[in-house]
Coordinates of C-alpha atoms in Angstrom, one line a residue:
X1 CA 14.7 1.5 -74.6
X2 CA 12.4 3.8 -72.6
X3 CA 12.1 7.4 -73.7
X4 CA 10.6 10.2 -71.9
X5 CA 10.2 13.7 -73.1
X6 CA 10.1 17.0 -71.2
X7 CA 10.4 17.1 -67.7
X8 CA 7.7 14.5 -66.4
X9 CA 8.2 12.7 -63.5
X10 CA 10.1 9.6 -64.1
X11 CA 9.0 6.0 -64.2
X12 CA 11.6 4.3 -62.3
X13 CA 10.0 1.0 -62.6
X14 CA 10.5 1.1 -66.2
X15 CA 14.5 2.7 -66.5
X16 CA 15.1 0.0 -64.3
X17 CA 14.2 -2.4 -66.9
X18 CA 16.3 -1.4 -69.1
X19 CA 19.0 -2.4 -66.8
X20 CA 19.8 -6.0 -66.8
X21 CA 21.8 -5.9 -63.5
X22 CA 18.5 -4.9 -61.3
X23 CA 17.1 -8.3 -62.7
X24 CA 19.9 -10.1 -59.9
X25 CA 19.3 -10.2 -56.2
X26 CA 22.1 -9.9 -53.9
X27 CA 22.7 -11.2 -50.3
X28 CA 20.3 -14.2 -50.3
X29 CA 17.9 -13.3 -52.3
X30 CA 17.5 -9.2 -51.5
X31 CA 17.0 -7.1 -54.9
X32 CA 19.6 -4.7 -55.1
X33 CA 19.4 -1.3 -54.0
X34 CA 22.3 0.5 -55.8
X35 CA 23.6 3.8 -54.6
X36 CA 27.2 4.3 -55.4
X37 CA 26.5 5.9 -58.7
X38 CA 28.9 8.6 -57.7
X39 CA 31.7 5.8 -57.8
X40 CA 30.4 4.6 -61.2
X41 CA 26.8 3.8 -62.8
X42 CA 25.1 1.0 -63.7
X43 CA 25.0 0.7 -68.1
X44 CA 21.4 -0.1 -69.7
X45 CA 20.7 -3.3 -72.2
X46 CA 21.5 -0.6 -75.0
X47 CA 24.8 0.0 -74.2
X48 CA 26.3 -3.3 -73.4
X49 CA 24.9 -4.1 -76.5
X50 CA 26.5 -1.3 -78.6
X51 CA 29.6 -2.5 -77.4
X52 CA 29.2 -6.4 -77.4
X53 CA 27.7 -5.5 -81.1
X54 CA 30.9 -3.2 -82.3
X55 CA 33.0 -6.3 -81.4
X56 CA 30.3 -8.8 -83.4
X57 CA 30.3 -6.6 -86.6
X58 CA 32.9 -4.3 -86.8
X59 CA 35.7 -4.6 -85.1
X60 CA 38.9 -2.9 -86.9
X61 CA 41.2 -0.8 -85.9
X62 CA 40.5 2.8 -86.9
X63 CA 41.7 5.6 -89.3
X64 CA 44.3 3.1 -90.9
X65 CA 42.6 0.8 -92.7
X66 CA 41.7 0.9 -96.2
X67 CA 39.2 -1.9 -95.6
X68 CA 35.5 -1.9 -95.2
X69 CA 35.7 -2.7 -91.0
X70 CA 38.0 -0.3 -90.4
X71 CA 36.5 2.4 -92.7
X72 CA 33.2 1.7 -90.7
X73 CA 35.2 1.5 -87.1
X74 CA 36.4 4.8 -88.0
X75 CA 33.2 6.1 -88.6
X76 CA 31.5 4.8 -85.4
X77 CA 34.2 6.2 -83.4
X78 CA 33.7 9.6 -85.0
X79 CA 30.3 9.8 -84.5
X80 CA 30.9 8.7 -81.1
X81 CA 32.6 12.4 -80.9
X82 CA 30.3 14.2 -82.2
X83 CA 27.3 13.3 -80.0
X84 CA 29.8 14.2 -77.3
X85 CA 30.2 17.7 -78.6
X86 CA 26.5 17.6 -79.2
X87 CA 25.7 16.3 -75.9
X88 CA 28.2 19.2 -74.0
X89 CA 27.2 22.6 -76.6
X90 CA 30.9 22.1 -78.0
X91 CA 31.2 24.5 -80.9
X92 CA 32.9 21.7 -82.8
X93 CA 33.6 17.9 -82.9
X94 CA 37.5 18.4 -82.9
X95 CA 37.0 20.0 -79.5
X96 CA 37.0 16.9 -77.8
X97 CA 39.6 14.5 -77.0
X98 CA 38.9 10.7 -75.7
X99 CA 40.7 9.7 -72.8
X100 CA 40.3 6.9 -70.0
X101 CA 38.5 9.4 -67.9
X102 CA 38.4 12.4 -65.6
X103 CA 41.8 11.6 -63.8
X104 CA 44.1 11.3 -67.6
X105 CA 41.7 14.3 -69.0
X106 CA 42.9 16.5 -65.9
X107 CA 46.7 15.1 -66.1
X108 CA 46.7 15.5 -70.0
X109 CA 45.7 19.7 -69.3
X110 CA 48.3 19.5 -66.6
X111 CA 51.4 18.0 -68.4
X112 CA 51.1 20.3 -71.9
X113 CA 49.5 23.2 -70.5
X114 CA 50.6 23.5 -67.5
X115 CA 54.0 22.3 -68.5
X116 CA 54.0 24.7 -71.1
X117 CA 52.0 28.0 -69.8
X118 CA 53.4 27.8 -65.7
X119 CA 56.3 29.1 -64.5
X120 CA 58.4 28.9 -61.1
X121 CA 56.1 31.4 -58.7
X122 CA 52.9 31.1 -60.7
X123 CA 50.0 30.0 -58.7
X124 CA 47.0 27.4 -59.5
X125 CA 44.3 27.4 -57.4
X126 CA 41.9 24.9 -56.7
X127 CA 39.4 23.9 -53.9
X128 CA 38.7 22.0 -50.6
X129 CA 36.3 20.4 -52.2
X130 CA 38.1 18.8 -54.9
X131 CA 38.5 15.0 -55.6
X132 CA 42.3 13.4 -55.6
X133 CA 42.5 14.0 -59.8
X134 CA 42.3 17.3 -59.5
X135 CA 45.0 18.3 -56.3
X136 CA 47.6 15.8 -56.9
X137 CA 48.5 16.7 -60.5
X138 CA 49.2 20.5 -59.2
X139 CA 51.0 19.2 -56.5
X140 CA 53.2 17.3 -59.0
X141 CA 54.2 20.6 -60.6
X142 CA 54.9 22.3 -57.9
X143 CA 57.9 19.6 -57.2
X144 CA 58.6 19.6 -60.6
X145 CA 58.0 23.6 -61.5
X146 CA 58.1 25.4 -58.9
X147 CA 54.7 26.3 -59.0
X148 CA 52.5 27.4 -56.0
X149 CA 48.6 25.6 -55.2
X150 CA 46.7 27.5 -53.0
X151 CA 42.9 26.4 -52.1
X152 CA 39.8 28.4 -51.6
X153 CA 37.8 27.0 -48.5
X154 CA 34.2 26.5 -47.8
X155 CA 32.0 27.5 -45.5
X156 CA 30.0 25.6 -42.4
X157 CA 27.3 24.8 -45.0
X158 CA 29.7 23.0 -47.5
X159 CA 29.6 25.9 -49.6
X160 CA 32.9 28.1 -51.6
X161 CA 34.1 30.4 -49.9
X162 CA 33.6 33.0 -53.1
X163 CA 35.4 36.2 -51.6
X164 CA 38.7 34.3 -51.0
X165 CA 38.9 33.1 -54.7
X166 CA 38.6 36.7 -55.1
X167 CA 41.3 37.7 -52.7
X168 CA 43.5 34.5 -54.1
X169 CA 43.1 36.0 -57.6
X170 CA 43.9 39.9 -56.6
X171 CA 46.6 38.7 -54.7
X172 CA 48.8 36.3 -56.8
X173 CA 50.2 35.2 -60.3
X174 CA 47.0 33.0 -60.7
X175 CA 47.4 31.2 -64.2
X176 CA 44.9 28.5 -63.5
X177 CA 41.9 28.0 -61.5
X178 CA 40.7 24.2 -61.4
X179 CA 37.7 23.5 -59.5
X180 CA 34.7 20.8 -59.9
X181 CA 31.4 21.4 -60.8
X182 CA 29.8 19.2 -58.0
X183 CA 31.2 17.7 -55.3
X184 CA 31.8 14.0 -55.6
X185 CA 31.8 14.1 -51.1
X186 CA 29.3 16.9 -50.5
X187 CA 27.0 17.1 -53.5
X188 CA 27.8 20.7 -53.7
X189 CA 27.1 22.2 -57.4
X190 CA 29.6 25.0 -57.8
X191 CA 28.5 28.4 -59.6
X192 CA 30.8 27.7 -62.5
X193 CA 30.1 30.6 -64.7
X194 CA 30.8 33.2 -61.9
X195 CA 33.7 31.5 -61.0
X196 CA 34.8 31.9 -64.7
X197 CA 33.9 35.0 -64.7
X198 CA 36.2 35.7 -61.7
X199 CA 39.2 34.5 -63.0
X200 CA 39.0 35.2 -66.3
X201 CA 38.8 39.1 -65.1
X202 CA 42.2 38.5 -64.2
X203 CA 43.5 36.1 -67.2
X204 CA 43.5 33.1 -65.2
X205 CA 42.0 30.4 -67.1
X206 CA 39.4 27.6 -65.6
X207 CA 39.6 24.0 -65.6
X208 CA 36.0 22.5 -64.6
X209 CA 36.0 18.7 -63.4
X210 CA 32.6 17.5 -64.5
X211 CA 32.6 14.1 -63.6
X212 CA 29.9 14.4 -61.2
X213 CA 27.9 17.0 -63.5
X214 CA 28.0 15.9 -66.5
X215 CA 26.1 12.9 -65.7
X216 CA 23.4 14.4 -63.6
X217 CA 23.0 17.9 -65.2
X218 CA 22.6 20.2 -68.3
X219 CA 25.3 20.9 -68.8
X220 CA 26.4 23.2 -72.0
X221 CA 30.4 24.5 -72.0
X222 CA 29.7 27.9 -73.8
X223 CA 26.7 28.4 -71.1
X224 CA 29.5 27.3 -68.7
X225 CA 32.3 29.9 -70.0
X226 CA 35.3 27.4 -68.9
X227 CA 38.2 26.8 -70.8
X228 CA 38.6 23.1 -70.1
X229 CA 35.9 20.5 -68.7
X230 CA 37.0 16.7 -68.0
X231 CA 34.4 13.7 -67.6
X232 CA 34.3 10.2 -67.2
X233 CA 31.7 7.6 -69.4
X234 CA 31.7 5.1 -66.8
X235 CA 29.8 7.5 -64.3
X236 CA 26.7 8.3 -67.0
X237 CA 25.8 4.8 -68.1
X238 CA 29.5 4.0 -70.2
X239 CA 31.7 1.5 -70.5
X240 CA 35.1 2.2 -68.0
X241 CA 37.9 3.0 -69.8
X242 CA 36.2 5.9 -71.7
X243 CA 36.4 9.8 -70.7
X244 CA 36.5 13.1 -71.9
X245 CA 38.4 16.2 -72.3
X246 CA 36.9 19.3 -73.9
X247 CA 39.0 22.5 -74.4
X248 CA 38.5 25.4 -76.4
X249 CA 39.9 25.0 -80.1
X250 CA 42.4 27.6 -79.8
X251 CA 43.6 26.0 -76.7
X252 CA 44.0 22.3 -78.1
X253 CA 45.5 23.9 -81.3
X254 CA 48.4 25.9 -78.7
X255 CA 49.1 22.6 -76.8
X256 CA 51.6 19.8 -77.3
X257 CA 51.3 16.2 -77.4
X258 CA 50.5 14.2 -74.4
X259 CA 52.2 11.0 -75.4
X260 CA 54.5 10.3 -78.2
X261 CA 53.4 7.1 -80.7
X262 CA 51.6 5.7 -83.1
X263 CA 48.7 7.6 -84.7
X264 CA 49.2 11.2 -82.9
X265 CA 52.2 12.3 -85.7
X266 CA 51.8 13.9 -88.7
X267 CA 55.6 12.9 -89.8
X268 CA 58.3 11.2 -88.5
X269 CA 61.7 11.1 -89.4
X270 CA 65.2 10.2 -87.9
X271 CA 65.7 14.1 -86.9
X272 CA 62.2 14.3 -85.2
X273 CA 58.7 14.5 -85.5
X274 CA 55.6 16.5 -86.7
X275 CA 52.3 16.4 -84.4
X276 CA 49.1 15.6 -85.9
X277 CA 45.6 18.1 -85.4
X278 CA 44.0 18.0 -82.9
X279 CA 42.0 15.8 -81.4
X280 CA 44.6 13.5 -83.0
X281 CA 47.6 14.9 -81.6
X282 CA 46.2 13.5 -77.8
X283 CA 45.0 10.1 -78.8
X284 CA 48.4 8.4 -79.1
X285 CA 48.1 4.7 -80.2
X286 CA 45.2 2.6 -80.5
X287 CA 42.0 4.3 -79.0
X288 CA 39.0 2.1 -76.8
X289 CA 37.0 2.4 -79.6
X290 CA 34.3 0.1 -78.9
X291 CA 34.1 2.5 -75.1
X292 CA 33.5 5.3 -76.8
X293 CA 31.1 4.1 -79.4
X294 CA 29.6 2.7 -76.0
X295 CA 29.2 6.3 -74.9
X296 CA 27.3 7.5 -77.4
X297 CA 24.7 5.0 -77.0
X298 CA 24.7 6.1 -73.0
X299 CA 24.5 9.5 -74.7
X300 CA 21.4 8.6 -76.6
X301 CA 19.7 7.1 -74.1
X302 CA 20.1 10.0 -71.6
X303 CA 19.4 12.4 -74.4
X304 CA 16.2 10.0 -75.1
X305 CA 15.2 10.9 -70.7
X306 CA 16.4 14.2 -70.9
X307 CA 18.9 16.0 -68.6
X308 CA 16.5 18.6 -67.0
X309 CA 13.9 15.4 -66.0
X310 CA 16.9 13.7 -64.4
X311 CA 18.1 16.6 -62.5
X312 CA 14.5 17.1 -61.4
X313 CA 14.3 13.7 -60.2
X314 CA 17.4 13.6 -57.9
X315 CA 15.8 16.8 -56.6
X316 CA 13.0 15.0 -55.7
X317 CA 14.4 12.1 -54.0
X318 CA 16.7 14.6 -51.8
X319 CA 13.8 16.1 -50.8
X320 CA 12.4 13.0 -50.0
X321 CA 15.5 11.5 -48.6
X322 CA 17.0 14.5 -46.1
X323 CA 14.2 15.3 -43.6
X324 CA 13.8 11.5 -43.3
X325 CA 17.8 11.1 -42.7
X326 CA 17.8 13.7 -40.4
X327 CA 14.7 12.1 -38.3
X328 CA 17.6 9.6 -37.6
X329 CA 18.9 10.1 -33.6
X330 CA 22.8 10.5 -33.7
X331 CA 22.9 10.9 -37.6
X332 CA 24.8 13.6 -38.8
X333 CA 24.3 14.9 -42.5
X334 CA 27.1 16.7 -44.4
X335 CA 26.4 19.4 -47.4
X336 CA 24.7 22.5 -48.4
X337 CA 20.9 22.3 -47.7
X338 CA 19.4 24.1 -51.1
X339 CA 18.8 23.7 -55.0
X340 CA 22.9 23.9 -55.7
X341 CA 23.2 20.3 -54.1
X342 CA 22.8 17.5 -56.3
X343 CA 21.9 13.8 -55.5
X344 CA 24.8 13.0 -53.0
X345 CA 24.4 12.4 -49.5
X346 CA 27.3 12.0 -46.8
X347 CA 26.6 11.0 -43.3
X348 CA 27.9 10.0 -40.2
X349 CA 25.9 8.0 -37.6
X350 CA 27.2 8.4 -34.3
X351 CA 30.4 7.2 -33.5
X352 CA 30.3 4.1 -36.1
X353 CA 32.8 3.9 -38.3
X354 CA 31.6 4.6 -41.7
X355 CA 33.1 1.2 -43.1
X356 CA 31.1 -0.8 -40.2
X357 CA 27.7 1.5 -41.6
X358 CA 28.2 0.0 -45.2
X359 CA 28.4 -3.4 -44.3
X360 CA 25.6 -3.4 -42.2
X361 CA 24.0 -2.1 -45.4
X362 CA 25.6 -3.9 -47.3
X363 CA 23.6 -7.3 -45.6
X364 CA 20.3 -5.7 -46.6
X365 CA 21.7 -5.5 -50.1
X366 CA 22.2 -1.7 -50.0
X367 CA 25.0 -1.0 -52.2
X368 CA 27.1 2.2 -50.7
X369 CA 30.6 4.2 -50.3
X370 CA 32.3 4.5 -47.6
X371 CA 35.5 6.3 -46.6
X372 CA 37.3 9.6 -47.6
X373 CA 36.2 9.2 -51.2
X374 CA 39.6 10.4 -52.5
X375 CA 39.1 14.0 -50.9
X376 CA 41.2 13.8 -47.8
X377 CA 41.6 17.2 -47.4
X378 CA 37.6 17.8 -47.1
X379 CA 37.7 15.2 -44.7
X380 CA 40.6 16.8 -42.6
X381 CA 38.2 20.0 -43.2
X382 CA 35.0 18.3 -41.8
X383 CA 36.6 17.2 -39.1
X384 CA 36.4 13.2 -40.0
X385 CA 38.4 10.6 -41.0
X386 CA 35.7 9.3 -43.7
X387 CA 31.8 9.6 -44.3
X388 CA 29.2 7.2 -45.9
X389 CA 27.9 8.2 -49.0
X390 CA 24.9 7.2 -50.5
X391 CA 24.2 8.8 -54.1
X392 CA 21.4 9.1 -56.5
X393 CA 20.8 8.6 -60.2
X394 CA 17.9 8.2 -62.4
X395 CA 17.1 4.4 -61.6
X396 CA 16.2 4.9 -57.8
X397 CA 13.4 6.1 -56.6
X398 CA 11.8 6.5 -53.3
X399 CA 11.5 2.7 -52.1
X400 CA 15.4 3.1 -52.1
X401 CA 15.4 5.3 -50.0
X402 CA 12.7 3.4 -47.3
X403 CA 15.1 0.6 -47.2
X404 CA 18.5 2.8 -46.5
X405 CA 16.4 4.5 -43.5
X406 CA 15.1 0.8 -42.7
X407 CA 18.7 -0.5 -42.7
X408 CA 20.2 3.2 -40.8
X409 CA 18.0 1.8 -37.9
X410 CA 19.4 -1.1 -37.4
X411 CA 22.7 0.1 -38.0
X412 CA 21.8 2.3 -34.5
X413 CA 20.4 -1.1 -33.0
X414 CA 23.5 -3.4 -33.2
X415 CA 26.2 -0.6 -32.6
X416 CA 23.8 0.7 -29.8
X417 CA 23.9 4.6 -31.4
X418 CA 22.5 7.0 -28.8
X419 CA 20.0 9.5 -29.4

């Protein structure tokens, strides 16, 4: 496995072989240029063979067997948490619950707190930035509760809009605000701890998606201030099927039970049941524990590259990438222009329609999203129906970006964009 130390520029050509899937070509023989990482990254030799290698050797299920597999199963999977909390500045291991990922972790906050904490009239507010996960959930309570969601805007640089979360929170009953930490559309990396510090000035707690953060950034939770941050494995090397949800202790310890079942109970009895501690208490039934064994080998290998070099290196290739994208006649760029951006890029390109722009891309074995990227209202915002997105991780580097600018070009050629 390659390791780097401090913040040294990164050898790309060397990560990349440490990734089995950039050894395949694509479209007749074109090596593959890969960047959707937003959507999900691609997983090194060392974690495919932490998981293949849990199923070889030690395959049990966990915390209920008094056998030698399932006494080491446990184990694994308990490490597994702990590098989490490591990885995240938790102030303990039990702080963190495994989920499927970012969408359950933000539904799991939403159906015991919120079910719990939220009255008829109170108000959660998030943004018009956010991803699907975290707007439809609130939206759900509403019906159900009675519950109001009100969203702060942004302004014409893709930027919160910082004095109406303000005027939201001096205004209303605001209980909750939930709000990512970069945008999965725009790239936009939101000032967390003042937001925190916002809201908690007025009791309202703060519920930070980090599934495009987490991945890409330092990122600690006390330095953060937050009371809840949700992430997914499969966008930081993982396995799918593996996420996250840290919560302060005292909060986890207030909450009930997501799901009812096996493994989450303390007692049961024909009158009722006792919950279990937490984490327990939110990981009813058998757990993906190979996934999350999984993530801490994608934890270990990040940890082994560091977080601050990787963030410097997608700072680097947007630097690289935007003044060239924006030589581009008819090419229209979405997203602050700044250091609070991280290594997304949306674009239009004249009147193409985004899906027509990745295909065309998609023949010169550029690998790309394109539609509304499950933030329609953003969309609705920007004035589009969809975008394409191309984003950054730590296994591309600058000849990635030649070929999208190569391949742009022709997409102007054969749908005759103006300029």
């Amino acid at each position: 496995m390659t390791s780097f130390t401090g913040t040294q520029p990164l050898d790309v050509e060397r990560i990349r072989g440490d990734f089995p899937i950039f050894q395949r070509t694509v479209r007749g023989g074109r090596p593959l240029v890969y960047l959707d990482s937003a959507a999900t990254s691609q997983k090194p030799a060392s974690v495919i063979e932490a998981l293949a290698g849990f199923y070889r050797t030690s395959n049990a299920n966990i915390h209920r067997g008094i056998y030698e597999l399932s006494e080491e199963a446990s184990v694994l999977y308990e490490e597994a948490r702990a590098k989490v909390a490591r990885f995240i500045g938790a102030t303990r291991a039990q702080e963190v619950v495994f989920v499927r990922n970012t969408t359950e972790a933000i539904n799991l906050v939403a159906r015991t707190w919120g079910t719990t904490a939220l009255q008829p009239g109170d108000v959660v507010v998030t943004t018009i930035l956010e991803h699907h996960s975290n707007i439809v959930p609130w939206h759900q309570l509403a019906v159900e509760r009675g519950i109001i969601v009100r969203f702060v805007d942004i302004d014409e640089h893709g930027r919160l809009r910082l004095d109406q979360l303000e005027e939201l929170l001096d205004a209303y009953p605001v209980k909750l605000v939930a709000v990512t930490h970069v945008s999965n559309a725009l790239g936009t990396i939101n000032p967390i701890p003042e937001i925190v510090r916002l809201a908690h000035r007025t009791g309202a707690l703060v519920l930070v998606d980090g599934a495009q953060s987490v991945p890409h950034l330092p990122v600690n939770v006390r330095e953060l201030g937050a009371d809840f941050l949700a992430f997914s494995g499969h966008k930081m090397l993982a396995p799918f099927g593996i996420g996250v949800l840290w919560a302060r202790y005292d909060l986890l310890t207030s909450l009930p039970p997501f799901l009812g079942g096996g493994g989450m109970i303390r007692t049961v009895t024909t009158d009722g049941f006792s919950p279990g501690d937490v984490p327990v208490r939110f990981e009813a039934g058998t757990p993906s524990v190979a996934d999350a064994v999984a993530l801490g080998a994608a934890i270990d290998y990040l940890e082994s590259i560091g977080m601050a070099a990787i963030r410097q290196h997608e700072r680097a290739l947007l630097a690289y990438a935007l003044p060239r994208l924006e030589e581009i006649p008819g090419i229209r760029l979405y997203g602050p222009v700044g250091d609070d951006r991280s290594g997304v890029i949306s674009f239009t390109i004249g009147d193409v329609h985004p899906h027509d722009v990745a295909a065309v891309l998609d023949q010169h074995g550029i690998a790309v999203r394109a539609g509304h990227h499950c933030t329609q209202p953003l969309m609705r915002r920007l004035g589009v129906v969809a975008t394409t997105r191309a984003s950054f991780y730590l296994y591309n580097a600058e000849d990635d970006v030649d070929r999208l600018i190569e391949a742009l070009r022709e997409v102007r050629r054969v749908f005759g964009v103006a300029g």
